[in-house]
Coordinates of C-alpha atoms and ligand atoms in Angstrom, one line a residue:
X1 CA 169.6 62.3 39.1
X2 CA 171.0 59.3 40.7
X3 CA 167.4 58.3 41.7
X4 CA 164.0 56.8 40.4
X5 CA 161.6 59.5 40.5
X6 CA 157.8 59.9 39.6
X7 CA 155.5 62.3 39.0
X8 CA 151.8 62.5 38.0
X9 CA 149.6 65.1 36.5
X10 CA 146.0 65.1 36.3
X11 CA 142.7 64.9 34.0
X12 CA 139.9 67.9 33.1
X13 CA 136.7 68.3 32.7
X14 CA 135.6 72.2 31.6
X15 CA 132.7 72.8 33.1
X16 CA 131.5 76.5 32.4
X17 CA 133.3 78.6 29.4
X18 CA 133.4 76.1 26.2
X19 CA 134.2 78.0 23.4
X20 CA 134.0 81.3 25.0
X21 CA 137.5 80.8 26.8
X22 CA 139.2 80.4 23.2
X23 CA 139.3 84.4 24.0
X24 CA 141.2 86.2 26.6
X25 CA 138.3 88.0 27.1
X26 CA 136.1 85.4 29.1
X27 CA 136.3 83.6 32.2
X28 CA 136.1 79.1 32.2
X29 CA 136.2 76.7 34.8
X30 CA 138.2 73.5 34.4
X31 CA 137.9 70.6 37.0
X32 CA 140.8 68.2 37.9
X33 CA 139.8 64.8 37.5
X34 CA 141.4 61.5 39.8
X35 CA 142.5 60.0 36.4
X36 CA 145.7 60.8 36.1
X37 CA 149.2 60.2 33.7
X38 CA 152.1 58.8 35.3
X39 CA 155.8 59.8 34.2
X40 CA 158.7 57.4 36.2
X41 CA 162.0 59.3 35.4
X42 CA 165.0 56.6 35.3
X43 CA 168.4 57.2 37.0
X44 CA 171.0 58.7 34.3
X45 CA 172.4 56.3 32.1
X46 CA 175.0 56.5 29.5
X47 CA 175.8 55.7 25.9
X48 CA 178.3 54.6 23.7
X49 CA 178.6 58.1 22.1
X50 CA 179.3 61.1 23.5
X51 CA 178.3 63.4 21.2
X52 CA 174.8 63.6 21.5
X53 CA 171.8 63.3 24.1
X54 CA 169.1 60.4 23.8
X55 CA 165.4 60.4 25.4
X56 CA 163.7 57.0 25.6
X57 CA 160.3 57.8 26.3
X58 CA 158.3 54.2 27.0
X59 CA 154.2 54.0 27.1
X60 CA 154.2 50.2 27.6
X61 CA 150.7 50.0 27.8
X62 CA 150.3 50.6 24.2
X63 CA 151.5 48.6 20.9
X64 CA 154.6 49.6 19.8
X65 CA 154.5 52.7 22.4
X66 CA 158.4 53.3 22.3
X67 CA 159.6 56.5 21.4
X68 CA 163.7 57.4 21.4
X69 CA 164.8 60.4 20.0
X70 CA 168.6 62.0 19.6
X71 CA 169.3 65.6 20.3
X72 CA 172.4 67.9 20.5
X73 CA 173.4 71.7 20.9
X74 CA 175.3 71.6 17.9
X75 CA 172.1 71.3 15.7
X76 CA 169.9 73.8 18.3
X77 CA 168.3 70.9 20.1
X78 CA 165.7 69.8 17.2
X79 CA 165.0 66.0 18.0
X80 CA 165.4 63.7 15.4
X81 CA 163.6 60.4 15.9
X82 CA 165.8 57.2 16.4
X83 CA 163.3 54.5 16.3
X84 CA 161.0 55.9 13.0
X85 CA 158.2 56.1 15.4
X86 CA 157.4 59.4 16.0
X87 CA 154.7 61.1 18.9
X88 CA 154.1 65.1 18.7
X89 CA 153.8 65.6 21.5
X90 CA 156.5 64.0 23.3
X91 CA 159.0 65.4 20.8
X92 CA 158.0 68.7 21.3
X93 CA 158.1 68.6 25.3
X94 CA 162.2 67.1 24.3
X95 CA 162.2 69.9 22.2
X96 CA 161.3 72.3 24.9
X97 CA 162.9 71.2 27.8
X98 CA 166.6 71.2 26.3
X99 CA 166.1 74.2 24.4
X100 CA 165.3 75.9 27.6
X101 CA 167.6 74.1 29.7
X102 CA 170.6 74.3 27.3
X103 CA 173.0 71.2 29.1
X104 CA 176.0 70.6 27.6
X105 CA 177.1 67.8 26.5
X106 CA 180.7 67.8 28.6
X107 CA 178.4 68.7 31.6
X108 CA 176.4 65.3 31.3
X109 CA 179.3 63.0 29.0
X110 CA 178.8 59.4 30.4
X111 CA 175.2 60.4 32.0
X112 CA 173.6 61.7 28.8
X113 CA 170.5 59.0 28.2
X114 CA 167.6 59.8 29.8
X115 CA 165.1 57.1 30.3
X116 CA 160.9 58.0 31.0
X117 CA 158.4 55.5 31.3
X118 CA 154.8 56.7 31.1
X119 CA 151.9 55.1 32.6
X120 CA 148.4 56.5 32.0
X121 CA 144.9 55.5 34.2
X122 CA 142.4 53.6 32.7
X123 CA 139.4 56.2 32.5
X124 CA 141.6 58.4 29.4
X125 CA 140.8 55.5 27.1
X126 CA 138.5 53.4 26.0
X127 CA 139.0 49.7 27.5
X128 CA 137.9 47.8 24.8
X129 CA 140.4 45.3 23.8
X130 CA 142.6 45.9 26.8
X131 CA 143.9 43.3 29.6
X132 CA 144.3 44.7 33.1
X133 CA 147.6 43.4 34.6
X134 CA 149.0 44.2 38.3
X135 CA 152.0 46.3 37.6
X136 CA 154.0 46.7 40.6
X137 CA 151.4 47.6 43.2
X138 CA 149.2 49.6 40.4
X139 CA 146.8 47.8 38.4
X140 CA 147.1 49.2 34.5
X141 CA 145.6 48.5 31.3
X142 CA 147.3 47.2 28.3
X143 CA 145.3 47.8 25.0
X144 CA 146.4 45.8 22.0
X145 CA 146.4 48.7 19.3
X146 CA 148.7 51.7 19.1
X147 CA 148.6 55.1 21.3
X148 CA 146.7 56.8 17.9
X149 CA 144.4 54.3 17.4
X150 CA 142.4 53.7 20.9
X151 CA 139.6 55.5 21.4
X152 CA 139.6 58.4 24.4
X153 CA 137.5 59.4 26.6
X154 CA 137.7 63.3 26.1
X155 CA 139.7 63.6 30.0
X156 CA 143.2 65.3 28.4
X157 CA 145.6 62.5 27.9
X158 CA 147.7 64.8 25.6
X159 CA 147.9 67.5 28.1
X160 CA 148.6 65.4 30.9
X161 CA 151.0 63.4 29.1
X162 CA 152.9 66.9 28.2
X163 CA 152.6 68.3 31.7
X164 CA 153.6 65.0 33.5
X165 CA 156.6 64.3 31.2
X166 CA 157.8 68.1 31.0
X167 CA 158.2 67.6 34.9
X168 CA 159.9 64.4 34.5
X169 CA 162.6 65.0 32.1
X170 CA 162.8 68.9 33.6
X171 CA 163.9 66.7 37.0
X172 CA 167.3 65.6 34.8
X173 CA 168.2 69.3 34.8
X174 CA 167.1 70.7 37.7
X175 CA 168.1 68.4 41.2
X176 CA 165.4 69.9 43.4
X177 CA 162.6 70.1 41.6
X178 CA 161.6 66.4 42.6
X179 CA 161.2 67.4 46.2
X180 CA 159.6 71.2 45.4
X181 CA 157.8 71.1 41.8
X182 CA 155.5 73.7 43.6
X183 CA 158.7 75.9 43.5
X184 CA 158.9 75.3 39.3
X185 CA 155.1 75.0 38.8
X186 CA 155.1 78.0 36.5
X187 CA 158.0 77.2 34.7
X188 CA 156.2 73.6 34.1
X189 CA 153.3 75.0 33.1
X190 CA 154.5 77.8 31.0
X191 CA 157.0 75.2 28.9
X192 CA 154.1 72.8 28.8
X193 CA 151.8 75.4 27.0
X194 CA 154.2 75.7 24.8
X195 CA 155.0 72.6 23.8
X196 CA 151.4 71.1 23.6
X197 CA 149.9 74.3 21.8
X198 CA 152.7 73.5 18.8
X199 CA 152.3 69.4 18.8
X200 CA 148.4 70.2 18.7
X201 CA 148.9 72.8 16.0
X202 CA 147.6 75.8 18.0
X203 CA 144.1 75.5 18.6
X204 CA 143.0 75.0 21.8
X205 CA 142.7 77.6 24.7
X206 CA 145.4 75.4 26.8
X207 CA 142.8 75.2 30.1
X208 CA 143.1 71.6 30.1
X209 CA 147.3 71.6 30.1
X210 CA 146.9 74.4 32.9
X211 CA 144.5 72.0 34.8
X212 CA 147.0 69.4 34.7
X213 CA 149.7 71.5 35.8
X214 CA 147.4 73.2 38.7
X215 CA 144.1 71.2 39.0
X216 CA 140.7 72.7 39.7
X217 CA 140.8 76.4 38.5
X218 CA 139.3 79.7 37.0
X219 CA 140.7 80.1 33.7
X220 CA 141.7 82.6 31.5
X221 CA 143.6 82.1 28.4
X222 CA 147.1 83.9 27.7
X223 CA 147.3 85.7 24.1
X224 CA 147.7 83.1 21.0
X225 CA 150.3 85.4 20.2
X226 CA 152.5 84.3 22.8
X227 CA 153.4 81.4 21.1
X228 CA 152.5 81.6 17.7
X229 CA 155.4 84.6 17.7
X230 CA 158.2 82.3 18.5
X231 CA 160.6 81.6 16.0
X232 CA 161.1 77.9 14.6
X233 CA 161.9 75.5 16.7
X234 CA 166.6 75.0 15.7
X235 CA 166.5 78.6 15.2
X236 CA 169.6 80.2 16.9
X237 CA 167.1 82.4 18.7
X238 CA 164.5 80.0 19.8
X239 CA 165.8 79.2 22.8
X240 CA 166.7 82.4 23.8
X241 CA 163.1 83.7 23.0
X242 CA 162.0 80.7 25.0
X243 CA 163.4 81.5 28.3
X244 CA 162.4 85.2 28.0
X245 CA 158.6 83.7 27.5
X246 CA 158.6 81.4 29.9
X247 CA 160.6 83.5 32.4
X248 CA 159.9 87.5 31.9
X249 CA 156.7 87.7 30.1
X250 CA 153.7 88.7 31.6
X251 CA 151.0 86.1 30.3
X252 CA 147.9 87.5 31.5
X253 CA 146.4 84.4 32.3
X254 CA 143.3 83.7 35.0
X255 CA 144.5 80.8 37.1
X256 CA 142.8 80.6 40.7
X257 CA 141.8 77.6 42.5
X258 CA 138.3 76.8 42.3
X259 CA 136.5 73.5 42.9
X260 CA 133.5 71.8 43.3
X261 CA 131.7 72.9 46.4
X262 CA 132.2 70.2 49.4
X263 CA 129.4 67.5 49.6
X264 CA 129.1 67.2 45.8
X265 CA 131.1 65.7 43.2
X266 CA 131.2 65.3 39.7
X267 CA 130.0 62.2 37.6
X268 CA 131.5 61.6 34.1
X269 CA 129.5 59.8 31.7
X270 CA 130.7 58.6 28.6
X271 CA 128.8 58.0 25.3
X272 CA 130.9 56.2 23.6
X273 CA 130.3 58.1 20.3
X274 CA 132.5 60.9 19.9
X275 CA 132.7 64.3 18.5
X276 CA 135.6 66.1 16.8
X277 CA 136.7 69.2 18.6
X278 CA 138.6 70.7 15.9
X279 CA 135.6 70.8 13.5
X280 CA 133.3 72.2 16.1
X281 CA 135.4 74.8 16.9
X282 CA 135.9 75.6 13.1
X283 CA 131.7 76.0 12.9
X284 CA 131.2 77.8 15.9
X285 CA 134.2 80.1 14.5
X286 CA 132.1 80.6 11.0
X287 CA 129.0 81.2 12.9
X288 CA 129.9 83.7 15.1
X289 CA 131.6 85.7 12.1
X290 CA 128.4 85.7 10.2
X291 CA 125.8 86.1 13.0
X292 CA 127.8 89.3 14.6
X293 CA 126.0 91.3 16.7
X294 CA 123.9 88.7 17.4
X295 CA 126.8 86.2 18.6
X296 CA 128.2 88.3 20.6
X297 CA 125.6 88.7 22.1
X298 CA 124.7 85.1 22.9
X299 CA 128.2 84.7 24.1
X300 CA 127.9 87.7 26.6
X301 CA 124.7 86.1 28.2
X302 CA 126.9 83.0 28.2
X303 CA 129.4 84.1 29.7
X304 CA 127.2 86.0 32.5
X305 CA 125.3 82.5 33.2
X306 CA 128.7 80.6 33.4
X307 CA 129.5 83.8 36.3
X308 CA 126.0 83.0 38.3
X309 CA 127.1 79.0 37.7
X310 CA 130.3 79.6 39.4
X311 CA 129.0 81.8 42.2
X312 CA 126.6 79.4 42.8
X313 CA 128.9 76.6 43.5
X314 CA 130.5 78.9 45.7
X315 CA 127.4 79.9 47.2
X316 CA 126.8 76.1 48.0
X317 CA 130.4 75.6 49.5
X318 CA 130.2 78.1 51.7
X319 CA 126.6 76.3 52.5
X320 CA 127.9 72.9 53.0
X321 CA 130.9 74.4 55.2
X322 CA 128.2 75.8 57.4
X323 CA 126.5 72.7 58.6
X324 CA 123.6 74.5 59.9
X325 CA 119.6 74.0 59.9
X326 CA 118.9 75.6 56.6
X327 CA 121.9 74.1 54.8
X328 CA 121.2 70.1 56.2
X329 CA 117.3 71.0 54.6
X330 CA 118.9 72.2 51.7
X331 CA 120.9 69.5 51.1
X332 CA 117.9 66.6 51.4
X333 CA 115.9 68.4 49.3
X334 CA 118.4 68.0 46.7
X335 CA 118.9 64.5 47.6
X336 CA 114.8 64.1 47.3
X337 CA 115.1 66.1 44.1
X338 CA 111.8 67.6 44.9
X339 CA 109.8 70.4 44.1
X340 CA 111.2 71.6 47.6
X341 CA 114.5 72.5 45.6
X342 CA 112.4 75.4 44.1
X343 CA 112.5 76.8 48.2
X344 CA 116.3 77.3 48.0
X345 CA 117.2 80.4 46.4
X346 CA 121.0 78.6 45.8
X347 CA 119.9 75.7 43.9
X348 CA 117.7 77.9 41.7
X349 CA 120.3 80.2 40.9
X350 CA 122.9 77.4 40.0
X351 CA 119.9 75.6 37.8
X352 CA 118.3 78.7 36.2
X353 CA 122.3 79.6 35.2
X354 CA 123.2 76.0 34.2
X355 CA 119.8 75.8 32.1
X356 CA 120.7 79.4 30.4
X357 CA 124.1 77.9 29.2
X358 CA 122.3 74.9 27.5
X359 CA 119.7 77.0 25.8
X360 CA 122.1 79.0 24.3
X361 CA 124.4 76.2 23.3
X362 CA 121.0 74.4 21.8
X363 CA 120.5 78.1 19.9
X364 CA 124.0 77.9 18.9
X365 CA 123.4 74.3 17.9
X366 CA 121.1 75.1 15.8
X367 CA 122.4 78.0 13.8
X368 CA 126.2 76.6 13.3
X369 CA 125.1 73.1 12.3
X370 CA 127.9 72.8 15.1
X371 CA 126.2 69.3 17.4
X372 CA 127.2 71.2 20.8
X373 CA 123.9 69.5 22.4
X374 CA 122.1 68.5 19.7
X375 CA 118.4 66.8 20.8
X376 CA 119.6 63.5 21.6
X377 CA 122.3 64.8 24.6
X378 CA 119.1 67.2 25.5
X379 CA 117.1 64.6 26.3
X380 CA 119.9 62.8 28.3
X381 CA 120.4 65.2 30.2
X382 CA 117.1 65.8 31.4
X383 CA 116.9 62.0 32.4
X384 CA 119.8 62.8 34.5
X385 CA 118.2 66.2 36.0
X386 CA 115.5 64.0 37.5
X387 CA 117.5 61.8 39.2
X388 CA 118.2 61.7 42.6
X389 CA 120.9 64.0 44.3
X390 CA 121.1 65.9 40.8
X391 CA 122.1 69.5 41.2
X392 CA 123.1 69.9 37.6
X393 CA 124.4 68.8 34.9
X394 CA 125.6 69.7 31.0
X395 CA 127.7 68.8 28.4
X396 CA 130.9 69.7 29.2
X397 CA 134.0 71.3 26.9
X398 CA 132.9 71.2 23.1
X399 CA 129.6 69.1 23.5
X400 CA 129.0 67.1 21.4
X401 CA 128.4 62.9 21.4
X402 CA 131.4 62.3 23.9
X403 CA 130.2 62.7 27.4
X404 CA 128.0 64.1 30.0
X405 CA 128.8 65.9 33.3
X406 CA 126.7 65.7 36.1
X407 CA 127.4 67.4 39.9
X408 CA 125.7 65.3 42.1
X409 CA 125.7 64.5 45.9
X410 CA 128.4 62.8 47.3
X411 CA 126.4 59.7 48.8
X412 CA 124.3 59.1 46.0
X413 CA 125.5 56.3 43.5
X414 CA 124.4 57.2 39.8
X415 CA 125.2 53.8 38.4
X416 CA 123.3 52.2 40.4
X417 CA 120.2 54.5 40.0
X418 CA 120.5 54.3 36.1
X419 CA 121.0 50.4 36.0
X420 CA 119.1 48.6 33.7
X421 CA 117.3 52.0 32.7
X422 CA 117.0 52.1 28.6
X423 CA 117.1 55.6 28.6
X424 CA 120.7 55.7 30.2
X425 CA 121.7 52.5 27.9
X426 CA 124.6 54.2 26.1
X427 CA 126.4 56.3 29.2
X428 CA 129.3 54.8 30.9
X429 CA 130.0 55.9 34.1
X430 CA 133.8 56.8 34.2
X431 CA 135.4 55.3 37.0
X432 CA 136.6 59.2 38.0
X433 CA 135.9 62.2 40.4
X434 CA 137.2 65.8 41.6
X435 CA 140.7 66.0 42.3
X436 CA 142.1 69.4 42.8
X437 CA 145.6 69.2 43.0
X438 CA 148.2 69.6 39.9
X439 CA 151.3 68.1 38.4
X440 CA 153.0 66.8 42.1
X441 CA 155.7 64.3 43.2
X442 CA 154.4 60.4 43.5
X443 CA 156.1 59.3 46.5
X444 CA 157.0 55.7 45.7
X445 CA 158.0 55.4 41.9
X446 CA 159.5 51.5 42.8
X447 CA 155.4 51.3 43.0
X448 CA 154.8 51.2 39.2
X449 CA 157.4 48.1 38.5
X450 CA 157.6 44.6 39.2
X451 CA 160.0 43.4 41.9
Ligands
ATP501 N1 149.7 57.3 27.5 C1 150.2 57.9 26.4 N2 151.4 57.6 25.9 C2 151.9 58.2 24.8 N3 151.3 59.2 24.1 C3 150.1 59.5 24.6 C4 149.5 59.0 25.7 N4 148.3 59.6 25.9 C5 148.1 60.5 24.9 N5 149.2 60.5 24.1 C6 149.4 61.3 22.9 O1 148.3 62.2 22.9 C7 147.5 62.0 21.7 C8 146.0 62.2 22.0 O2 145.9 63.6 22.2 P1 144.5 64.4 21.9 O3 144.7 65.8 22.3 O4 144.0 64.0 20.6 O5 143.5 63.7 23.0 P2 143.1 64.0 24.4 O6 144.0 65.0 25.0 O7 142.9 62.8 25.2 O8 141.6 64.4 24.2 P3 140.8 65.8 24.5 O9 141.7 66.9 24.0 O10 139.6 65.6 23.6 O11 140.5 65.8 25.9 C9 147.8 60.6 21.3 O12 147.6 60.3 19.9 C10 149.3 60.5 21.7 O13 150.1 61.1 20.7
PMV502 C1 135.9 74.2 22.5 C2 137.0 74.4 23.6 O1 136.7 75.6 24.2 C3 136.8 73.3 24.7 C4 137.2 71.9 24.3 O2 137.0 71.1 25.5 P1 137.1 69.5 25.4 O3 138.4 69.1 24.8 O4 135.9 69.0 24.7 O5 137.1 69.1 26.9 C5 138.4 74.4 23.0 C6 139.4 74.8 23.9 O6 139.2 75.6 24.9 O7 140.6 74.4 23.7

């Protein structure tokens, strides 16, 4: 591509299905959030050699966040790392993208370096020891530590950084996919899975790289299998097998837009104290094992509340859309927060569901040893339930210390309301809100650079 190009893809928050949506069996809903990782593919450029491709992969914004990595056909597309400095993720997206694409290198001799720069928003991180510059017209944070070592906030930066940058560096193979990524959405997505499911080791259910690659959605997982069973990546057949999965196999996955119903958004809090997914998982894992039939049956009232959450939501969209007499009442009562609420057959349903999902995550809690909502997110959360323009809230994902999720009226402004308030001392209100759309096209990439 002669041109600059960029692309962005955006955050998650998983509000119904934690845990439960590791299987294929159950239903989750992931949110799209407004924070949102940048990718700025560069023009083609050329070096000395000839023999060989090279990806320079920048993320300015962090120390030492340079990443250049060679890679050829004649050794099967494995990339080896120029620089020393290596990032998972990003050389498994190289990885991907050429083994599926295949170029030759007499197709792209004297075009064959391939330049990305990445810029991420500030809600992913933490902004402690950062320094906000302008940046062409954006403004940007620029945090003094490396990539590994600044503290996230939970919103997907991995998956959005593998979404975003599979676009980008797809757009050096494929000329019209700048001007119609709705056209190679699947293709995105499907290499993306792939690609962050092996840097991440295999564990997670993939909902938050199919939010970035399709925003807001219903979710259900494809098989493990799928990409557990490919060969090694430099086999002679991997990228054979590759194209077959990301091109002829049926996944079975859920994905259908779904979003927050209109007159409400979402309010992130973070707590600034973290939680470790993995480990979570691995106790809620052990738990269930030992506790069958019980478990299952906890997860299959789970998974019927997270239904009545979502149909509620629905319920309340269609509501809000209708702008009559009972729906104006029904929205000031949850503006009052009153004990008129209880009159409103919609709100109930979405609390009494939302409420079912926390006791059983406090029941799982308490059996696992797994902190999903241990006491001291319960009681947060019931300070939030009081507060104005609440409909709901929980801990979204995995739980645990990292953040709160609260769905709350559009005009009412939490952070104001909770100012000064001890009891909300340690949230942080992230600086983010519902935002369905997926990986798409920025129009003006000259935007992110200095003149
Ligand atoms: N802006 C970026 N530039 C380069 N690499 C990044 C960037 N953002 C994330 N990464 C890569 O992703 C890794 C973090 O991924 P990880 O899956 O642990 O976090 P996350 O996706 O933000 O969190 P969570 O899965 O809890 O929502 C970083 O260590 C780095 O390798
Ligand atoms: C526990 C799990 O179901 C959700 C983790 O969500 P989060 O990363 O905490 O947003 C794991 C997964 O689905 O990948």
């Amino acid at each position: 591509m002669s041109e600059l190009r960029a692309f962005s893809a955006p955050g998650k928050a998983l509000l119904a299905g934690g845990y439960l949506v590791l299987d294929p069996k159950y239903e989750a809903f992931v949110v799209g959030l407004s924070a949102r990782m940048h990718a700025v593919a560069h023009p083609y450029d050329s070096l000395q050699e000839s023999d060989k491709f090279v990806v320079r992969v920048k993320s300015k914004q962090f120390k030492d966040g340079e990443w250049l990595y060679s890679i050829s056909p004649k050794t099967n597309f494995i990339p080896v790392s120029v620089s020393g400095s290596k990032n998972p993720f990003i050389e498994k997206v190289i990885a991907n993208v050429f083994s599926y694409f295949k170029p030759s290198l007499d197709d792209y001799s004297s075009r064959n370096l391939f330049v990305i720069d990445i810029f991420s928003d500030d809600a992913y991180h933490s902004q402690e020891d950062s320094v906000t510059k302008h940046h062409g017209n954006r403004r940007l944070s620029f945090h003094s530590h490396r990539i590994e070592e600044v503290p996230k906030t939970g919103l997907g930066s991995s998956a959005g950084l593998v979404t975003v940058l599979t676009t980008a560096l797809a757009s050096f193979f494929v000329p019209d996919l700048a001007d119609n990524v709705d056209k190679y959405r699947k293709m995105i997505h499907n290499l993306s899975q792939v690609s962050h499911c092996q840097a991440q080791g295999k564990i997670g259910s993939g909902f938050d790289v199919a939010a970035a690659a399709y925003g807001s959605i219903k979710y259900r997982r494809f098989p493990p299998a799928l990409i557990s069973n490919l060969p090694e990546i430099g086999t002679v057949t991997y990228a054979d097998k590759l194209v077959h999965l990301v091109e002829e196999v049926a996944w079975n996955i859920t994905i259908e837009n779904n979003h927050l119903p209109s007159g409400l958004v979402l309010w992130m809090g973070d707590i600034k104290s973290g939680s470790e997914t993995v480990k979570l998982v691995q106790k809620v894992k052990k738990w269930y094992d030992t506790h069958t039939p019980d478990s299952l049956e906890v997860y299959t009232e789970l998974d019927h509340a997270n239904s009545r959450f979502m149909d509620g939501l629905s319920e309340l969209d269609r509501l809000y859309e209708s702008h009559d007499h009972y729906s104006t009442q029904l929205f000031e009562s949850i503006k009052r927060n009153d004990s008129s609420c209880q009159n409103y057959s919609e709100i109930t349903h979405t609390r009494d569901a939302v409420a079912t999902i926390r006791h059983c995550f406090r029941k799982i809690t308490k059996e696992s040893g797994a902190d999903i909502e241990p006491p001291i997110q319960t009681k947060l959360l019931n300070d939030c339930q009081a507060l104005e323009g609440v409909l709901t809230c929980l801990i979204p994902g995995a739980g645990g210390y990292d953040a709160i999720a609260v769905i709350a009226l559009q005009d009412v402004d939490l952070k104001a309301q909770t100012a000064g308030d001890e009891r909300f001392s340690k949230v942080q209100w992230l600086d983010v809100s519902q935002a369905d759309w997926g990986v798409r096209k920025e129009e003006d990439p000259e935007e992110y650079f200095d003149k």
